[in-house]
Amino acid sequence: MTVIIQVGIMALLIGLGFLCSKVKIIPAESSKCLSDLALKVATPALLITSFQKELSPENLAGLGWACVLAVAAFGVCIGVSYLAIRSKDNRDKQAIERFSAMYSNCAFMGIPLIHGIYGEEGVFYLTAFYALFNILVWSHGAIMMNGGGGLKSLLHAVKAPALIAVFVGVILFLCQITLPDFLLQTLTYVGNLTTPLGMLIAGATIARTNLGKALKKFKIYYVSLVRLLVIPVIVIFLVQLFPCDLTIKGVTVAAAACPTAAICTMFAVSFKKDSLYASEIFAVCTVLSMATLPAVMWLFELISAL
């Protein structure tokens, strides 16, 4: 029920973003500014505050397990995507489809979803998944979409504000440096912008896509099936093999169950691929995730209880 409520809130915010885009309150040129605000300001603030925890053996061990589960989950994402998505006729579309299936929207969708379900503890464990996501996207993902530039892209990833925030948060956590109340409260206010900004941006992106046309393309449904159901279900069974806290497993499953990453469309534009097709996959996958996310989390709870 918590997941359903959280997804419902996210759906309403996406709808608001859709409406704001249609009536030109959020014009196309302002979407990048909002994305930068969310990724470079709000998300780092939320990540840093999530590390303001007591250094205990349980927290330290939990973060270690979160790293292990993140590696395992991405192994599933990459392996399944390569096996399930093949297209000899159009290599460019194959790259977009594989990228869309591999990499989830664990920032814009994952952070607000997990924050709503598990609170700051969940975001704390999500940092492991998100850090690995950034490293892989800007190295493996960039190579796959562009056919090169992996080292340069990896250096770009290291300079990403969100990843820097994770490093800063880890240092504060390990050194047990507690931020002053006024600074912590400020960062909390800014971090709380992550959910509304992310959802408004998603809605605005969908509004600029011909959703009716996209919904008629079978291959988009197939890619969405791999991203939203096949990969998360495998991850559900995989995490049961690890003797760690249920919250860490749930965070990993939720992050793996999110729709395709918004950065796929950005990469398609940058690397001169079919950005329209990438945005269509993003739009359809995001809409379908409103139904699949509660289903996946329900299945996770069911399997975990056995």
Short mmCIF file of C-alpha atoms in Angstrom, two decimals:
data_model
loop_
_atom_site.label_atom_id
_atom_site.label_comp_id
_atom_site.label_asym_id
_atom_site.label_seq_id
_atom_site.Cartn_x
_atom_site.Cartn_y
_atom_site.Cartn_z
CA MET A 1 0.00 0.00 0.00
CA THR A 2 2.90 2.36 0.75
CA VAL A 3 4.30 1.71 -2.72
CA ILE A 4 0.91 2.26 -4.36
CA ILE A 5 0.46 5.58 -2.52
CA GLN A 6 3.97 6.72 -3.42
CA VAL A 7 3.54 5.74 -7.08
CA GLY A 8 0.18 7.53 -7.09
CA ILE A 9 1.82 10.72 -5.82
CA MET A 10 4.52 10.40 -8.46
CA ALA A 11 1.89 9.84 -11.16
CA LEU A 12 0.05 13.02 -10.13
CA LEU A 13 3.30 15.00 -10.23
CA ILE A 14 4.11 13.55 -13.66
CA GLY A 15 0.62 14.57 -14.79
CA LEU A 16 1.24 18.09 -13.48
CA GLY A 17 4.52 18.24 -15.41
CA PHE A 18 2.68 17.02 -18.52
CA LEU A 19 0.06 19.77 -18.11
CA CYS A 20 2.63 22.48 -17.39
CA SER A 21 4.49 21.55 -20.56
CA LYS A 22 1.34 21.60 -22.67
CA VAL A 23 0.34 25.09 -21.48
CA LYS A 24 3.97 26.32 -21.87
CA ILE A 25 4.60 26.92 -18.16
CA ILE A 26 7.53 24.51 -18.64
CA PRO A 27 8.76 25.24 -22.19
CA ALA A 28 11.13 22.81 -23.88
CA GLU A 29 14.17 25.04 -23.34
CA SER A 30 13.58 25.21 -19.57
CA SER A 31 13.54 21.42 -19.10
CA LYS A 32 17.34 21.26 -19.21
CA CYS A 33 17.55 23.95 -16.52
CA LEU A 34 15.17 21.98 -14.31
CA SER A 35 17.13 18.78 -14.98
CA ASP A 36 20.37 20.51 -13.98
CA LEU A 37 18.71 21.86 -10.83
CA ALA A 38 17.50 18.38 -9.89
CA LEU A 39 20.71 16.50 -10.74
CA LYS A 40 23.30 19.07 -9.69
CA VAL A 41 21.64 20.68 -6.66
CA ALA A 42 18.63 18.85 -5.18
CA THR A 43 19.87 15.26 -5.56
CA PRO A 44 23.36 15.93 -4.11
CA ALA A 45 21.74 17.67 -1.13
CA LEU A 46 19.50 14.68 -0.48
CA LEU A 47 22.42 12.25 -0.81
CA ILE A 48 24.59 14.17 1.66
CA THR A 49 21.82 14.36 4.27
CA SER A 50 21.20 10.62 3.92
CA PHE A 51 24.75 9.99 5.20
CA GLN A 52 24.18 11.94 8.41
CA LYS A 53 23.91 8.71 10.37
CA GLU A 54 25.64 7.16 13.32
CA LEU A 55 28.66 5.07 12.37
CA SER A 56 27.72 1.65 13.63
CA PRO A 57 28.79 -1.85 12.58
CA GLU A 58 25.23 -2.40 11.28
CA ASN A 59 25.27 0.71 9.05
CA LEU A 60 28.77 0.02 7.75
CA ALA A 61 27.97 -3.63 7.02
CA GLY A 62 24.68 -2.57 5.39
CA LEU A 63 26.45 -0.19 3.02
CA GLY A 64 28.87 -2.97 2.12
CA TRP A 65 26.02 -5.34 1.36
CA ALA A 66 24.33 -2.60 -0.69
CA CYS A 67 27.47 -2.40 -2.84
CA VAL A 68 27.51 -6.19 -3.33
CA LEU A 69 23.83 -6.30 -4.29
CA ALA A 70 24.26 -3.34 -6.66
CA VAL A 71 27.05 -5.17 -8.52
CA ALA A 72 24.90 -8.31 -8.74
CA ALA A 73 21.86 -6.35 -9.95
CA PHE A 74 23.80 -4.55 -12.68
CA GLY A 75 25.24 -7.87 -13.77
CA VAL A 76 21.67 -9.05 -14.34
CA CYS A 77 20.70 -5.79 -16.11
CA ILE A 78 23.60 -5.95 -18.55
CA GLY A 79 23.49 -9.71 -19.12
CA VAL A 80 19.73 -9.93 -19.72
CA SER A 81 19.74 -6.87 -22.01
CA TYR A 82 22.46 -8.29 -24.25
CA LEU A 83 20.73 -11.67 -24.43
CA ALA A 84 17.16 -10.43 -24.89
CA ILE A 85 17.66 -7.49 -27.25
CA ARG A 86 19.27 -8.18 -30.60
CA SER A 87 18.88 -6.31 -33.87
CA LYS A 88 21.22 -7.03 -36.78
CA ASP A 89 19.39 -4.64 -39.11
CA ASN A 90 19.71 -1.43 -37.10
CA ARG A 91 22.68 -1.17 -34.73
CA ASP A 92 21.76 2.35 -33.63
CA LYS A 93 18.31 1.29 -32.47
CA GLN A 94 19.78 -1.78 -30.82
CA ALA A 95 22.10 0.45 -28.78
CA ILE A 96 19.16 2.62 -27.66
CA GLU A 97 17.03 -0.42 -26.80
CA ARG A 98 19.79 -2.13 -24.84
CA PHE A 99 20.69 1.05 -22.97
CA SER A 100 17.01 1.61 -22.13
CA ALA A 101 16.70 -1.93 -20.78
CA MET A 102 19.98 -1.90 -18.83
CA TYR A 103 19.85 1.38 -16.99
CA SER A 104 16.96 2.39 -14.76
CA ASN A 105 15.85 5.85 -13.72
CA CYS A 106 17.27 5.26 -10.22
CA ALA A 107 17.78 9.00 -9.66
CA PHE A 108 14.62 10.83 -10.78
CA MET A 109 12.29 7.90 -10.07
CA GLY A 110 14.32 5.75 -7.69
CA ILE A 111 15.27 8.34 -5.08
CA PRO A 112 11.74 9.69 -4.47
CA LEU A 113 10.25 6.18 -4.59
CA ILE A 114 12.75 4.70 -2.14
CA HIS A 115 12.64 7.80 0.06
CA GLY A 116 8.86 7.40 0.25
CA ILE A 117 9.03 3.67 1.07
CA TYR A 118 12.15 3.34 3.25
CA GLY A 119 12.94 6.94 4.27
CA GLU A 120 16.49 8.27 4.61
CA GLU A 121 17.77 4.79 5.49
CA GLY A 122 16.69 3.62 2.05
CA VAL A 123 18.37 6.57 0.31
CA PHE A 124 21.52 5.80 2.32
CA TYR A 125 21.67 2.29 0.88
CA LEU A 126 20.64 3.52 -2.59
CA THR A 127 23.84 5.56 -2.83
CA ALA A 128 25.79 2.36 -3.62
CA PHE A 129 23.47 1.55 -6.54
CA TYR A 130 23.49 5.16 -7.76
CA ALA A 131 27.29 5.50 -7.61
CA LEU A 132 27.76 2.32 -9.65
CA PHE A 133 25.04 3.50 -12.06
CA ASN A 134 26.99 6.70 -12.78
CA ILE A 135 30.27 4.87 -13.30
CA LEU A 136 28.72 2.32 -15.67
CA VAL A 137 26.56 4.77 -17.61
CA TRP A 138 29.43 7.13 -18.36
CA SER A 139 31.84 4.33 -19.29
CA HIS A 140 30.07 1.23 -20.60
CA GLY A 141 26.92 3.14 -21.57
CA ALA A 142 28.83 5.84 -23.45
CA ILE A 143 30.92 3.26 -25.30
CA MET A 144 27.78 1.33 -26.27
CA MET A 145 25.98 4.45 -27.55
CA ASN A 146 28.97 6.10 -29.18
CA GLY A 147 31.37 3.27 -29.87
CA GLY A 148 34.18 4.97 -27.93
CA GLY A 149 35.14 7.69 -25.49
CA GLY A 150 34.92 5.50 -22.41
CA LEU A 151 37.84 6.99 -20.44
CA LYS A 152 36.80 10.59 -21.13
CA SER A 153 33.23 9.79 -20.16
CA LEU A 154 34.38 8.01 -16.99
CA LEU A 155 36.30 11.13 -15.95
CA HIS A 156 33.12 13.11 -16.62
CA ALA A 157 31.22 10.74 -14.31
CA VAL A 158 33.73 11.23 -11.50
CA LYS A 159 33.07 14.99 -11.68
CA ALA A 160 29.27 14.56 -11.56
CA PRO A 161 27.82 16.51 -8.59
CA ALA A 162 25.76 13.54 -7.39
CA LEU A 163 28.80 11.25 -7.31
CA ILE A 164 30.86 13.93 -5.55
CA ALA A 165 28.00 14.20 -3.03
CA VAL A 166 28.25 10.45 -2.40
CA PHE A 167 32.00 10.72 -1.77
CA VAL A 168 31.48 13.72 0.55
CA GLY A 169 28.69 11.90 2.36
CA VAL A 170 30.83 8.79 2.85
CA ILE A 171 33.69 10.88 4.30
CA LEU A 172 31.31 12.66 6.68
CA PHE A 173 29.83 9.30 7.65
CA LEU A 174 33.16 7.54 8.24
CA CYS A 175 34.66 10.51 10.10
CA GLN A 176 31.40 11.04 12.00
CA ILE A 177 31.27 14.73 11.12
CA THR A 178 27.83 16.07 11.99
CA LEU A 179 26.75 19.12 10.01
CA PRO A 180 25.47 22.17 11.95
CA ASP A 181 21.70 22.19 12.35
CA PHE A 182 21.15 25.26 10.16
CA LEU A 183 23.19 23.72 7.30
CA LEU A 184 21.57 20.30 7.67
CA GLN A 185 18.11 21.88 7.63
CA THR A 186 18.99 23.89 4.53
CA LEU A 187 20.23 20.79 2.72
CA THR A 188 17.07 18.95 3.80
CA TYR A 189 14.86 21.65 2.29
CA VAL A 190 16.83 21.58 -0.96
CA GLY A 191 16.91 17.77 -1.03
CA ASN A 192 13.13 17.67 -0.69
CA LEU A 193 12.93 19.28 -4.14
CA THR A 194 14.22 16.05 -5.72
CA THR A 195 10.83 14.34 -5.95
CA PRO A 196 8.73 17.17 -7.42
CA LEU A 197 11.46 18.30 -9.81
CA GLY A 198 12.17 14.78 -11.09
CA MET A 199 8.51 14.02 -11.69
CA LEU A 200 7.76 17.38 -13.32
CA ILE A 201 10.69 16.83 -15.70
CA ALA A 202 9.44 13.31 -16.54
CA GLY A 203 5.95 14.67 -17.25
CA ALA A 204 7.31 17.47 -19.42
CA THR A 205 9.40 14.96 -21.40
CA ILE A 206 6.36 12.75 -21.98
CA ALA A 207 4.34 15.79 -23.09
CA ARG A 208 6.83 16.48 -25.90
CA THR A 209 6.53 12.88 -27.14
CA ASN A 210 3.84 11.62 -29.49
CA LEU A 211 2.63 9.11 -26.92
CA GLY A 212 -0.21 7.83 -29.13
CA LYS A 213 2.23 6.96 -31.90
CA ALA A 214 4.72 5.44 -29.46
CA LEU A 215 2.05 3.21 -27.90
CA LYS A 216 1.56 1.52 -31.31
CA LYS A 217 5.16 0.28 -31.52
CA PHE A 218 5.49 -3.34 -30.38
CA LYS A 219 9.26 -3.17 -29.86
CA ILE A 220 8.83 -0.46 -27.24
CA TYR A 221 6.55 -2.77 -25.27
CA TYR A 222 9.15 -5.53 -25.56
CA VAL A 223 11.96 -3.28 -24.26
CA SER A 224 9.66 -2.09 -21.46
CA LEU A 225 8.84 -5.70 -20.56
CA VAL A 226 12.55 -6.48 -20.17
CA ARG A 227 13.20 -3.31 -18.14
CA LEU A 228 10.11 -3.34 -15.93
CA LEU A 229 9.42 -7.03 -15.33
CA VAL A 230 12.05 -9.51 -16.57
CA ILE A 231 15.07 -7.84 -14.95
CA PRO A 232 13.34 -6.93 -11.64
CA VAL A 233 11.90 -10.43 -11.21
CA ILE A 234 15.34 -12.01 -11.70
CA VAL A 235 16.80 -9.50 -9.22
CA ILE A 236 14.06 -10.41 -6.71
CA PHE A 237 15.16 -14.04 -6.70
CA LEU A 238 18.86 -13.11 -6.82
CA VAL A 239 18.78 -10.92 -3.68
CA GLN A 240 17.23 -13.77 -1.70
CA LEU A 241 20.61 -15.53 -1.93
CA PHE A 242 22.31 -12.88 0.20
CA PRO A 243 22.09 -12.91 4.03
CA CYS A 244 21.51 -9.17 4.47
CA ASP A 245 18.78 -6.87 5.78
CA LEU A 246 15.42 -6.91 4.00
CA THR A 247 15.53 -3.13 3.52
CA ILE A 248 18.78 -3.39 1.51
CA LYS A 249 17.23 -6.07 -0.68
CA GLY A 250 14.09 -3.97 -1.16
CA VAL A 251 16.10 -0.89 -2.13
CA THR A 252 18.03 -2.90 -4.74
CA VAL A 253 14.83 -4.37 -6.19
CA ALA A 254 13.08 -0.98 -6.29
CA ALA A 255 16.06 0.67 -8.00
CA ALA A 256 16.23 -2.15 -10.56
CA ALA A 257 12.46 -1.95 -11.18
CA CYS A 258 12.37 1.75 -12.14
CA PRO A 259 11.65 2.70 -15.77
CA THR A 260 14.37 3.50 -18.27
CA ALA A 261 16.85 6.25 -17.42
CA ALA A 262 16.18 9.73 -18.75
CA ILE A 263 19.86 10.01 -19.64
CA CYS A 264 19.31 7.63 -22.57
CA THR A 265 17.52 10.42 -24.45
CA MET A 266 20.31 12.87 -23.57
CA PHE A 267 22.95 10.42 -24.86
CA ALA A 268 20.95 9.84 -28.04
CA VAL A 269 21.01 13.59 -28.72
CA SER A 270 24.72 13.93 -27.87
CA PHE A 271 25.82 10.90 -29.91
CA LYS A 272 23.49 11.67 -32.85
CA LYS A 273 21.30 8.61 -32.44
CA ASP A 274 17.51 8.46 -32.84
CA SER A 275 16.59 10.72 -29.91
CA LEU A 276 12.88 10.60 -30.81
CA TYR A 277 12.87 6.81 -30.46
CA ALA A 278 14.74 7.08 -27.15
CA SER A 279 12.20 9.58 -25.80
CA GLU A 280 9.32 7.32 -26.94
CA ILE A 281 10.77 4.39 -24.98
CA PHE A 282 11.24 6.65 -21.95
CA ALA A 283 7.65 7.93 -22.15
CA VAL A 284 5.95 4.54 -22.59
CA CYS A 285 8.18 2.82 -20.02
CA THR A 286 7.55 5.57 -17.44
CA VAL A 287 3.77 5.35 -17.93
CA LEU A 288 3.77 1.54 -17.68
CA SER A 289 5.93 1.66 -14.53
CA MET A 290 3.02 3.20 -12.64
CA ALA A 291 1.45 -0.27 -12.75
CA THR A 292 4.55 -2.49 -12.65
CA LEU A 293 6.34 -0.88 -9.68
CA PRO A 294 3.65 -1.83 -7.11
CA ALA A 295 3.39 -5.30 -8.67
CA VAL A 296 7.15 -5.89 -8.47
CA MET A 297 7.38 -4.70 -4.85
CA TRP A 298 4.38 -6.86 -3.91
CA LEU A 299 6.10 -9.88 -5.49
CA PHE A 300 9.30 -9.04 -3.61
CA GLU A 301 7.45 -8.98 -0.27
CA LEU A 302 5.67 -12.24 -1.15
CA ILE A 303 8.88 -14.07 -2.09
CA SER A 304 10.79 -12.65 0.90
CA ALA A 305 8.09 -13.89 3.28
CA LEU A 306 8.39 -17.50 2.09
#
